[in-house]
PDB file of C-alpha atoms in Angstrom:
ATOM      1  CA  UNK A   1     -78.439 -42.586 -67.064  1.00 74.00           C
ATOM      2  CA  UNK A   2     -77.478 -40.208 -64.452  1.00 80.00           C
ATOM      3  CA  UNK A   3     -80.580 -37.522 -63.210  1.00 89.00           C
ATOM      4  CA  UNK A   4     -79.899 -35.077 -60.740  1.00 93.00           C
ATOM      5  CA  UNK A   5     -83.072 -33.422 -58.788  1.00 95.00           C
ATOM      6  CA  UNK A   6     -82.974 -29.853 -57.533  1.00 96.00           C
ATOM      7  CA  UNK A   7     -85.755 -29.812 -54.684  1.00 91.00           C
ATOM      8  CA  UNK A   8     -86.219 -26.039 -54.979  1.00 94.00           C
ATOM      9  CA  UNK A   9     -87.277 -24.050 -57.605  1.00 94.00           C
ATOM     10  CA  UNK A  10     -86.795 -20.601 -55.519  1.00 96.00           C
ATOM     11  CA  UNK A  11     -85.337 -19.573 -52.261  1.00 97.00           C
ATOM     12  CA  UNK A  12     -85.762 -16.504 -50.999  1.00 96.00           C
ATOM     13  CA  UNK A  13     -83.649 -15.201 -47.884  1.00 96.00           C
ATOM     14  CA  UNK A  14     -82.956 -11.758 -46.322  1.00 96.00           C
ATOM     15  CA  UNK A  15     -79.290 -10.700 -46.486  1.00 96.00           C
ATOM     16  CA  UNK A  16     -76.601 -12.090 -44.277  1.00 96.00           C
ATOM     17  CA  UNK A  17     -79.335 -14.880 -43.098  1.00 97.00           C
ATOM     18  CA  UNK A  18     -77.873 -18.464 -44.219  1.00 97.00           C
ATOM     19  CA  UNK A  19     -79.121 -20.611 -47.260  1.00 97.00           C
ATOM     20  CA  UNK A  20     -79.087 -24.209 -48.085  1.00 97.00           C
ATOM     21  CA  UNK A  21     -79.449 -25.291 -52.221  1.00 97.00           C
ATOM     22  CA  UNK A  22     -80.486 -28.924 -52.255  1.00 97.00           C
ATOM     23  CA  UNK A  23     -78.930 -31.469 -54.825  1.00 96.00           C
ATOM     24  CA  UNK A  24     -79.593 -34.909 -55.125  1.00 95.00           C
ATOM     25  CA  UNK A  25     -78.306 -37.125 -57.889  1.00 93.00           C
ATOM     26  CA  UNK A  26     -79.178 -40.697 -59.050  1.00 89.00           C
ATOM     27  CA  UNK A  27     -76.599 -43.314 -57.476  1.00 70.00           C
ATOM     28  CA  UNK A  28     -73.417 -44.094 -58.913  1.00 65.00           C
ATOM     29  CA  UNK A  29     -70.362 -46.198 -57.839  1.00 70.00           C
ATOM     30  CA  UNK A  30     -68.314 -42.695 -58.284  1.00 77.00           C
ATOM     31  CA  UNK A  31     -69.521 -39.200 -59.786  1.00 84.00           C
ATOM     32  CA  UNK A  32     -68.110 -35.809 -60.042  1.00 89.00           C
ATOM     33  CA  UNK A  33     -70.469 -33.170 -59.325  1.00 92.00           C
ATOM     34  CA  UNK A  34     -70.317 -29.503 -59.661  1.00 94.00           C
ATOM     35  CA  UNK A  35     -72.253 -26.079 -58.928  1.00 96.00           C
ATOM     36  CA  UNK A  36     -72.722 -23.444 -61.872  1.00 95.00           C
ATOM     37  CA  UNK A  37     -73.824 -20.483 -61.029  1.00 96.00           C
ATOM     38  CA  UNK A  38     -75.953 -17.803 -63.783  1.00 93.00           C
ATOM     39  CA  UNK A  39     -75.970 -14.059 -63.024  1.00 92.00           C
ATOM     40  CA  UNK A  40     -78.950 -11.875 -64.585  1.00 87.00           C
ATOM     41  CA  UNK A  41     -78.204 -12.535 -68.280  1.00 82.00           C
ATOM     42  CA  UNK A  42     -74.824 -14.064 -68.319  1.00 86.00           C
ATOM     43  CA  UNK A  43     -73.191 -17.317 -68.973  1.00 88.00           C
ATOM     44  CA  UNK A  44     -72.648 -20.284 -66.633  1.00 92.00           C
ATOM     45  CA  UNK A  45     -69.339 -19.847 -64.015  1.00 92.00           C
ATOM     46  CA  UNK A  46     -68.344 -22.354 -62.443  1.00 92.00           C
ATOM     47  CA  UNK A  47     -68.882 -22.406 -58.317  1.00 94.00           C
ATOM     48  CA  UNK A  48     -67.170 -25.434 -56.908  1.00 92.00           C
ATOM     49  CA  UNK A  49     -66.755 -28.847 -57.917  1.00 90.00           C
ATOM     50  CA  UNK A  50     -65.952 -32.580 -56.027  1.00 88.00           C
ATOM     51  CA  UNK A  51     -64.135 -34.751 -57.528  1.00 85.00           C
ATOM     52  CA  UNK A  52     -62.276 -37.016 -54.447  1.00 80.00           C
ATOM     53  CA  UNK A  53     -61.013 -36.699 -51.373  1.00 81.00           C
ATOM     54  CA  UNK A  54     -62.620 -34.651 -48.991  1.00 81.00           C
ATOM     55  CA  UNK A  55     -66.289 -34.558 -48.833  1.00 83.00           C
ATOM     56  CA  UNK A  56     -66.616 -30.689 -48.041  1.00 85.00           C
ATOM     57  CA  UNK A  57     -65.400 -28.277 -50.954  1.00 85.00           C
ATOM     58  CA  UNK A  58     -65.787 -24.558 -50.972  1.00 84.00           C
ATOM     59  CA  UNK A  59     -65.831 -21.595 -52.991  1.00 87.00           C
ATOM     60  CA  UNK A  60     -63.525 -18.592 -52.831  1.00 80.00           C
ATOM     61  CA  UNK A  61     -66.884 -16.391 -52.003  1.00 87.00           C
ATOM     62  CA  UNK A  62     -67.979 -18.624 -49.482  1.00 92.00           C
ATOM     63  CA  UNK A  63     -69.936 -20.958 -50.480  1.00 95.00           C
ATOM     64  CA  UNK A  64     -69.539 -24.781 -49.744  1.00 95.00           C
ATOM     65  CA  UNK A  65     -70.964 -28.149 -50.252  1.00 95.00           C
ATOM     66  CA  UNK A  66     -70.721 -31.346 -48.846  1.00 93.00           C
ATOM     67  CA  UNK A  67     -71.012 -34.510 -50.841  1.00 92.00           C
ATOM     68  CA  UNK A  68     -72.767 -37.573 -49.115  1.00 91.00           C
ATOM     69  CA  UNK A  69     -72.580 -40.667 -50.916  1.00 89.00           C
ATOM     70  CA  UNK A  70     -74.977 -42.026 -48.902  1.00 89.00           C
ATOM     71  CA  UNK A  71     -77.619 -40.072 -49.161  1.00 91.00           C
ATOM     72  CA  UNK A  72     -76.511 -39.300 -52.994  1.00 92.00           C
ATOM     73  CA  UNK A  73     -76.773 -35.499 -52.135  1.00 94.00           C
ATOM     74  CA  UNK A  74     -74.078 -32.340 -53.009  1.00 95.00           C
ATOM     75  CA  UNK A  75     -76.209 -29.581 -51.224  1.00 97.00           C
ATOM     76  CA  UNK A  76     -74.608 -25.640 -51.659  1.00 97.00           C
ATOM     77  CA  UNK A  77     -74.867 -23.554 -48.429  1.00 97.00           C
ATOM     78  CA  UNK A  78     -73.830 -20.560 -47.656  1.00 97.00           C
ATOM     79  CA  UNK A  79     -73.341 -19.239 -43.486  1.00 96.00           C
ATOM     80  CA  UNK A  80     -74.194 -15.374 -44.446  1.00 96.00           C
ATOM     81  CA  UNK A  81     -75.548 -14.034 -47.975  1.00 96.00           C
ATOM     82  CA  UNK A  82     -75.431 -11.082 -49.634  1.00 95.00           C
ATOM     83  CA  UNK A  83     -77.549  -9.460 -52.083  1.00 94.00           C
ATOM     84  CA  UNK A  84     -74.781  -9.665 -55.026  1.00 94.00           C
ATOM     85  CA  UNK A  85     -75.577 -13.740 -54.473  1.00 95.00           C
ATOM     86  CA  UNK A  86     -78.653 -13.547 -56.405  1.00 95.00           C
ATOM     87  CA  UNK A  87     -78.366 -15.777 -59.111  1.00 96.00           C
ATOM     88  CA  UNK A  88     -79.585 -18.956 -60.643  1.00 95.00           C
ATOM     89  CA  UNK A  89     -77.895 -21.923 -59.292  1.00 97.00           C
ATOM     90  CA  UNK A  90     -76.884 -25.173 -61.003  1.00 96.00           C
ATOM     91  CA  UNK A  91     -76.310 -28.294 -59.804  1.00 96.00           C
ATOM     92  CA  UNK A  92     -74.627 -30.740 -62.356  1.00 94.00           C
ATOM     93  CA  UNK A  93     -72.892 -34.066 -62.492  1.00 91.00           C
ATOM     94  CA  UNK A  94     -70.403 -36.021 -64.918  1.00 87.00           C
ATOM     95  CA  UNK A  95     -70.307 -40.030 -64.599  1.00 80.00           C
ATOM     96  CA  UNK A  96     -66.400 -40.943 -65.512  1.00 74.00           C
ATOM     97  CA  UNK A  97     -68.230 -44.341 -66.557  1.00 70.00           C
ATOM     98  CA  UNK A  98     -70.720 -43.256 -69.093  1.00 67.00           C
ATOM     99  CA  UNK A  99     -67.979 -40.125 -70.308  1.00 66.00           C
ATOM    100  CA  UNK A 100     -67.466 -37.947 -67.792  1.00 64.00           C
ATOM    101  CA  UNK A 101     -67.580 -35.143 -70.713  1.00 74.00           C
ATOM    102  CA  UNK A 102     -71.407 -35.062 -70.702  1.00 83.00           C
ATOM    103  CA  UNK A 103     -72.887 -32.530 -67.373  1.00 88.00           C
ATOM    104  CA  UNK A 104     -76.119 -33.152 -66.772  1.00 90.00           C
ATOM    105  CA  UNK A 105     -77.909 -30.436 -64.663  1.00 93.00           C
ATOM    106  CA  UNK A 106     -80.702 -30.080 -62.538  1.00 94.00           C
ATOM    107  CA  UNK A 107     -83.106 -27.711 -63.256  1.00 94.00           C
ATOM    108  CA  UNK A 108     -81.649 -24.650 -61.551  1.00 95.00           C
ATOM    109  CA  UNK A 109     -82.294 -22.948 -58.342  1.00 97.00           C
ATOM    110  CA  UNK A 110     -83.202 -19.112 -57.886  1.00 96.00           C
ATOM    111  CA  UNK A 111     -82.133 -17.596 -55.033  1.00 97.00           C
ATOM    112  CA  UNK A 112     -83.104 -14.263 -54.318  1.00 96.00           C
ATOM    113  CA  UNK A 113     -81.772 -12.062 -51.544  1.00 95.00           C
ATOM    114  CA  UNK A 114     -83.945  -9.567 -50.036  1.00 91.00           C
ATOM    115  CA  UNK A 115     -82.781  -6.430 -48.163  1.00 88.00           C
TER     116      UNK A 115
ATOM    117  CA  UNK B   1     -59.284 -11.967 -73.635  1.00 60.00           C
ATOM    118  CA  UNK B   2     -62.998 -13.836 -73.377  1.00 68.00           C
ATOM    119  CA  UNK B   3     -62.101 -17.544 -72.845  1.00 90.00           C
ATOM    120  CA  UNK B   4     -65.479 -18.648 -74.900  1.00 94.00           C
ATOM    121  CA  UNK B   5     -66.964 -16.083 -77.319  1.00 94.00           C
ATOM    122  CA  UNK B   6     -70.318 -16.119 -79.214  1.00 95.00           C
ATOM    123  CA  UNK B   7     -72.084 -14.003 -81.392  1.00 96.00           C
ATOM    124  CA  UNK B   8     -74.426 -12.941 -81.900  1.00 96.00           C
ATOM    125  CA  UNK B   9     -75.650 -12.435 -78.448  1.00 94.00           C
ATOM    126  CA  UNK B  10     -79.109 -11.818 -79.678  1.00 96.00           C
ATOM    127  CA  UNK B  11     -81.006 -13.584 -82.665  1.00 97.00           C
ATOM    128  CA  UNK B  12     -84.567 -12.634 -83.316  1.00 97.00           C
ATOM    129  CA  UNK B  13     -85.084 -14.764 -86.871  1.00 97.00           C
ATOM    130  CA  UNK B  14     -88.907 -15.438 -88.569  1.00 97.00           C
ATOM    131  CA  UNK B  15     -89.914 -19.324 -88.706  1.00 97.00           C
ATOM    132  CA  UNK B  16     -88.458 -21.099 -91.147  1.00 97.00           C
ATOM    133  CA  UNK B  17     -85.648 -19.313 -91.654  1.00 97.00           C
ATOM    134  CA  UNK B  18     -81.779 -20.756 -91.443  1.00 97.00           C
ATOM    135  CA  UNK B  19     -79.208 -19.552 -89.073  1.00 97.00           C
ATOM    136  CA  UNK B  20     -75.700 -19.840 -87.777  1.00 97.00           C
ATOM    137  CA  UNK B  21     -74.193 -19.114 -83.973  1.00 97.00           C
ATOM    138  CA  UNK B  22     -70.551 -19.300 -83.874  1.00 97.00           C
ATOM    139  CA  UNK B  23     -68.069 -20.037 -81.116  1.00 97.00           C
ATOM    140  CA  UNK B  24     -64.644 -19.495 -80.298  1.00 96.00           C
ATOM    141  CA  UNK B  25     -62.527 -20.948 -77.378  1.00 96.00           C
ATOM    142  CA  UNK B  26     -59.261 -19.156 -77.023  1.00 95.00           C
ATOM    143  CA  UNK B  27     -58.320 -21.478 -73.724  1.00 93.00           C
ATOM    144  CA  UNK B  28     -56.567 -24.498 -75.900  1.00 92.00           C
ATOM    145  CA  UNK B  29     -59.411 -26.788 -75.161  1.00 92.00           C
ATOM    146  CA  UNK B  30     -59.280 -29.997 -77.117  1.00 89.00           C
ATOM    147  CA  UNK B  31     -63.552 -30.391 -76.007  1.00 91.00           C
ATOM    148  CA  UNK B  32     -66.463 -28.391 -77.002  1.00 94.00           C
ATOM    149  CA  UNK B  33     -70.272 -28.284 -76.774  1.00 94.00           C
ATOM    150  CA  UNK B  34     -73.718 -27.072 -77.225  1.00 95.00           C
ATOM    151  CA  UNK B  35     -76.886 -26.763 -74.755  1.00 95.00           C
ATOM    152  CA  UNK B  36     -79.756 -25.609 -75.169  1.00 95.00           C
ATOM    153  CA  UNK B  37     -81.728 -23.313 -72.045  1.00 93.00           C
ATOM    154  CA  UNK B  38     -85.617 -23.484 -72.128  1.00 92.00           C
ATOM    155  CA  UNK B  39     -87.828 -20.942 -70.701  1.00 90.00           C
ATOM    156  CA  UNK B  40     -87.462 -22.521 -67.751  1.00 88.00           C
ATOM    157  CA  UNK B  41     -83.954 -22.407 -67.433  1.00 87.00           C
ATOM    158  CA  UNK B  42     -83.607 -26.083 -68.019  1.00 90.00           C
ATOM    159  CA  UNK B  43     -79.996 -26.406 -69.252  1.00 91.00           C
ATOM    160  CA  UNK B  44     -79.225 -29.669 -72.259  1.00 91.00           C
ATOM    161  CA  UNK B  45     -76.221 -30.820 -74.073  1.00 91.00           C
ATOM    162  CA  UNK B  46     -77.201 -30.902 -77.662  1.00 93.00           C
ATOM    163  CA  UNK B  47     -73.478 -31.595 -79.268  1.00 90.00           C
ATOM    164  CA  UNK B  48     -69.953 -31.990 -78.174  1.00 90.00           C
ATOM    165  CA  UNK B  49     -66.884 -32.487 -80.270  1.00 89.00           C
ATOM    166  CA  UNK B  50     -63.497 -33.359 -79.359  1.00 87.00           C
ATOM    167  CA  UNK B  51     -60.977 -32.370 -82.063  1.00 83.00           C
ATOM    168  CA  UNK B  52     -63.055 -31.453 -84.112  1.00 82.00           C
ATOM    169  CA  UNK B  53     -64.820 -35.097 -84.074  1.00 85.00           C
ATOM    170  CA  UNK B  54     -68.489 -35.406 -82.583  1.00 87.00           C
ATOM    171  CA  UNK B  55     -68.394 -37.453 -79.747  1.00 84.00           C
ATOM    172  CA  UNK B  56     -71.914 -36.469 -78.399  1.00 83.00           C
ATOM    173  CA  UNK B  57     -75.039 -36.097 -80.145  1.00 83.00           C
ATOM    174  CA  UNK B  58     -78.394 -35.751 -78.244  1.00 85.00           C
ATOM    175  CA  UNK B  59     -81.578 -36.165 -79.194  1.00 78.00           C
ATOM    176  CA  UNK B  60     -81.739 -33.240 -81.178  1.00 86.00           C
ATOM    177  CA  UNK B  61     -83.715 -32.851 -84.437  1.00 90.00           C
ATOM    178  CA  UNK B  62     -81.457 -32.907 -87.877  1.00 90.00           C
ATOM    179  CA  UNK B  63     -82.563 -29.638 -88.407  1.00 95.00           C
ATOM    180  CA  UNK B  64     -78.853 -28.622 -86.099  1.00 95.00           C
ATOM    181  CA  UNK B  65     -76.354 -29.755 -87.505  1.00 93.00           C
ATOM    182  CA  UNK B  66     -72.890 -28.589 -85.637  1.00 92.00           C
ATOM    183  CA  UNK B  67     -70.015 -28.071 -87.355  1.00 92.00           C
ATOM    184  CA  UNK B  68     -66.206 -27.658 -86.141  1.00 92.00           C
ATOM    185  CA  UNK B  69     -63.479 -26.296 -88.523  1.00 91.00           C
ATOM    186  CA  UNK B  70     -60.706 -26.326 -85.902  1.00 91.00           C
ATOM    187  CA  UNK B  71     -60.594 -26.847 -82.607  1.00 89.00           C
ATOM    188  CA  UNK B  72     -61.248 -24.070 -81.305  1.00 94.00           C
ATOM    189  CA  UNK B  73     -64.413 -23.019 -83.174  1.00 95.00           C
ATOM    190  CA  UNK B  74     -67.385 -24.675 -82.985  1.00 95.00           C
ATOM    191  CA  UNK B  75     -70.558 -23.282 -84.632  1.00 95.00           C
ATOM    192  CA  UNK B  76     -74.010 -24.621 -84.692  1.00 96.00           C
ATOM    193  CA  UNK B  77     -76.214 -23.641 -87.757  1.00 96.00           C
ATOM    194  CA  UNK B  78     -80.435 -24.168 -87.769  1.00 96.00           C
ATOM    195  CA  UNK B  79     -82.656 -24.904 -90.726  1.00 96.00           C
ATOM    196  CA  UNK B  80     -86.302 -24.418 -90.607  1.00 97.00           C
ATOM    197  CA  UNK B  81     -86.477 -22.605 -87.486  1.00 97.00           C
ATOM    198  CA  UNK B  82     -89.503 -23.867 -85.248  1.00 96.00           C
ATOM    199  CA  UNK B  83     -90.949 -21.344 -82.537  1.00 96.00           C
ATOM    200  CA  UNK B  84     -89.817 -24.356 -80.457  1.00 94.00           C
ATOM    201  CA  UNK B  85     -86.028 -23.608 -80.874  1.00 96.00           C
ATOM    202  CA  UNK B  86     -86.222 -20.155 -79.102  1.00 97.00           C
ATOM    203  CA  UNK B  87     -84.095 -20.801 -76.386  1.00 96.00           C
ATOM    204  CA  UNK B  88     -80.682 -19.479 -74.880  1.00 95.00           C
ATOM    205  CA  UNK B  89     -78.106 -21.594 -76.685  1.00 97.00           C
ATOM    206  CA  UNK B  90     -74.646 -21.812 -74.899  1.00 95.00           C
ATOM    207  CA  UNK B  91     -71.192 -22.977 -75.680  1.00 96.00           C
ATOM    208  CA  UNK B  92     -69.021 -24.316 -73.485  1.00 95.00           C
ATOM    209  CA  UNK B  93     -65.303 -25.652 -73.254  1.00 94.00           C
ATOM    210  CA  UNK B  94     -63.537 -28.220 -71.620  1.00 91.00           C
ATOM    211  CA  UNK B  95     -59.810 -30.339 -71.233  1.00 84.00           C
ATOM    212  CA  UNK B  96     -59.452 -33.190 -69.444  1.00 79.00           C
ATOM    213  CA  UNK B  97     -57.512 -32.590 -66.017  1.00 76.00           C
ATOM    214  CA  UNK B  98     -54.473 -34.133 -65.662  1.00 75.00           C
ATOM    215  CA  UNK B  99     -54.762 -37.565 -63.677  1.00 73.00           C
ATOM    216  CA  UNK B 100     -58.104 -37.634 -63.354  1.00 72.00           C
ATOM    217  CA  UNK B 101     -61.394 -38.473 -65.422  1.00 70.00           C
ATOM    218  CA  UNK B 102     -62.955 -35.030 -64.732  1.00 77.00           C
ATOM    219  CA  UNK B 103     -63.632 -32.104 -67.837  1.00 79.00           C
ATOM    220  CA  UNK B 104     -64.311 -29.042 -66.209  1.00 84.00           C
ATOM    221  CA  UNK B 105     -66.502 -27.097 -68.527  1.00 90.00           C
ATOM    222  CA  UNK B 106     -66.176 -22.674 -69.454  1.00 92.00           C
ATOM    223  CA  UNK B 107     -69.559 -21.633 -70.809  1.00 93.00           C
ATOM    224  CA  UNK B 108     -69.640 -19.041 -73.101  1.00 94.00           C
ATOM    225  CA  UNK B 109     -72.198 -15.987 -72.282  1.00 92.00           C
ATOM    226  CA  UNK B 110     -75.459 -17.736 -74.747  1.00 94.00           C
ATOM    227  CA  UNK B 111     -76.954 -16.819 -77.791  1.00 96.00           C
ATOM    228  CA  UNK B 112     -80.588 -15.598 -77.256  1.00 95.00           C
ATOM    229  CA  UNK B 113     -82.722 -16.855 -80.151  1.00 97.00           C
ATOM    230  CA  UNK B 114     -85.983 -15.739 -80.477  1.00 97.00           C
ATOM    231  CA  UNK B 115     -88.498 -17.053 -83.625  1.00 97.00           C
ATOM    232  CA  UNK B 116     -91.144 -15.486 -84.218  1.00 96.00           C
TER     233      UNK B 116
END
């Protein structure tokens, strides 16, 4: 059964430094992953997703990530935050051979911007 | 025009007591599901039915017992609550994209339960 490991639990920056979220994922001949993203109290939105094709996919905010099949990672980074990126991040993959309906997440990233 | 609906937002119920969360997709989805959010933010599917037929059932105790009467409603009702179950339960909504395997999923914005 697919896993996927988020390394941090919390990452702090200061505004407009840079941030990397790490994902990692248990291998797979092929996988689509995603990032979710949770504001304060809300539901799940969905940040960006691979699926084929190009290894780097981006957000319309400015976030990207870059799968590596290799190293079975889909890490989230961002060049310049702001303080309206605070928010709990998701990682989350589908395996189209066990039923790609079924996301399984890792347990979440908090990143908190300071001022 | 919310594409996933719940209610109620916030559920503060006394153990053993039964209760219902309901959920409405208005996005034509044929796939819907529930997970379950732990204190610790630790997000689980639970359920997920596809026209109205379960195609995923977790772990979960028999004490949830989802039920769908269309597509586009699926509702998740709890017997017995435990203090265990206090959680953020959230609905979600998906269709398969055309040409490809993938579901992308809308979450709805959770169901706070608290048991007390």
């Amino acid at each position: 059964a697919q896993s996927v490991t988020q390394l941090d639990s919390q990452v702090p920056v200061f505004e407009e430094a840079p941030v990397e979220l790490r994902c990692n994922y248990s291998s797979s001949v092929s996988v689509y992953l995603f990032w979710y993203v949770q504001y304060p109290n809300q539901g799940l939105q969905l940040l960006l997703k691979y699926l084929s094709g190009s290894t780097l996919v981006e957000s319309i905010n400015g976030f990207e990530a870059e799968f590596n099949k290799s190293q079975t990672s889909f890490h989230l980074r961002k060049p310049s935050v702001h303080i309206s990126d605070t928010a709990e991040y998701f990682c989350a993959v589908s395996d189209p051979g066990q039923g790609a309906q079924k996301l399984v997440f890792g347990q979440g990233t908090r990143l908190t911007i300071n001022p | 025009d919310t594409a996933v609906s719940q209610t109620p937002k916030y559920l503060v119920t006394q153990m053993g007591n039964d209760k219902s969360i309901k959920c409405e997709q208005n996005l034509g989805h044929d796939t819907m599901y529930w997970y379950k959010q732990d204190s610790k933010k630790f997000l689980k599917i639970m359920f997920s039915y596809n026209n109205k037929e379960l195609i995923i059932n977790e772990t979960v105790p028999n004490r949830f017992s989802p039920k769908s009467p269309d597509k586009a409603h699926l509702n998740l009702h709890i017997n017995s609550l435990e203090l265990g179950d206090s959680a953020v339960y959230f609905c979600a909504s998906s269709q398969k994209r055309p040409g490809t395997g993938v579901y992308e999923q809308y979450f709805g914005p959770g169901t706070r339960l608290t048991v007390t």
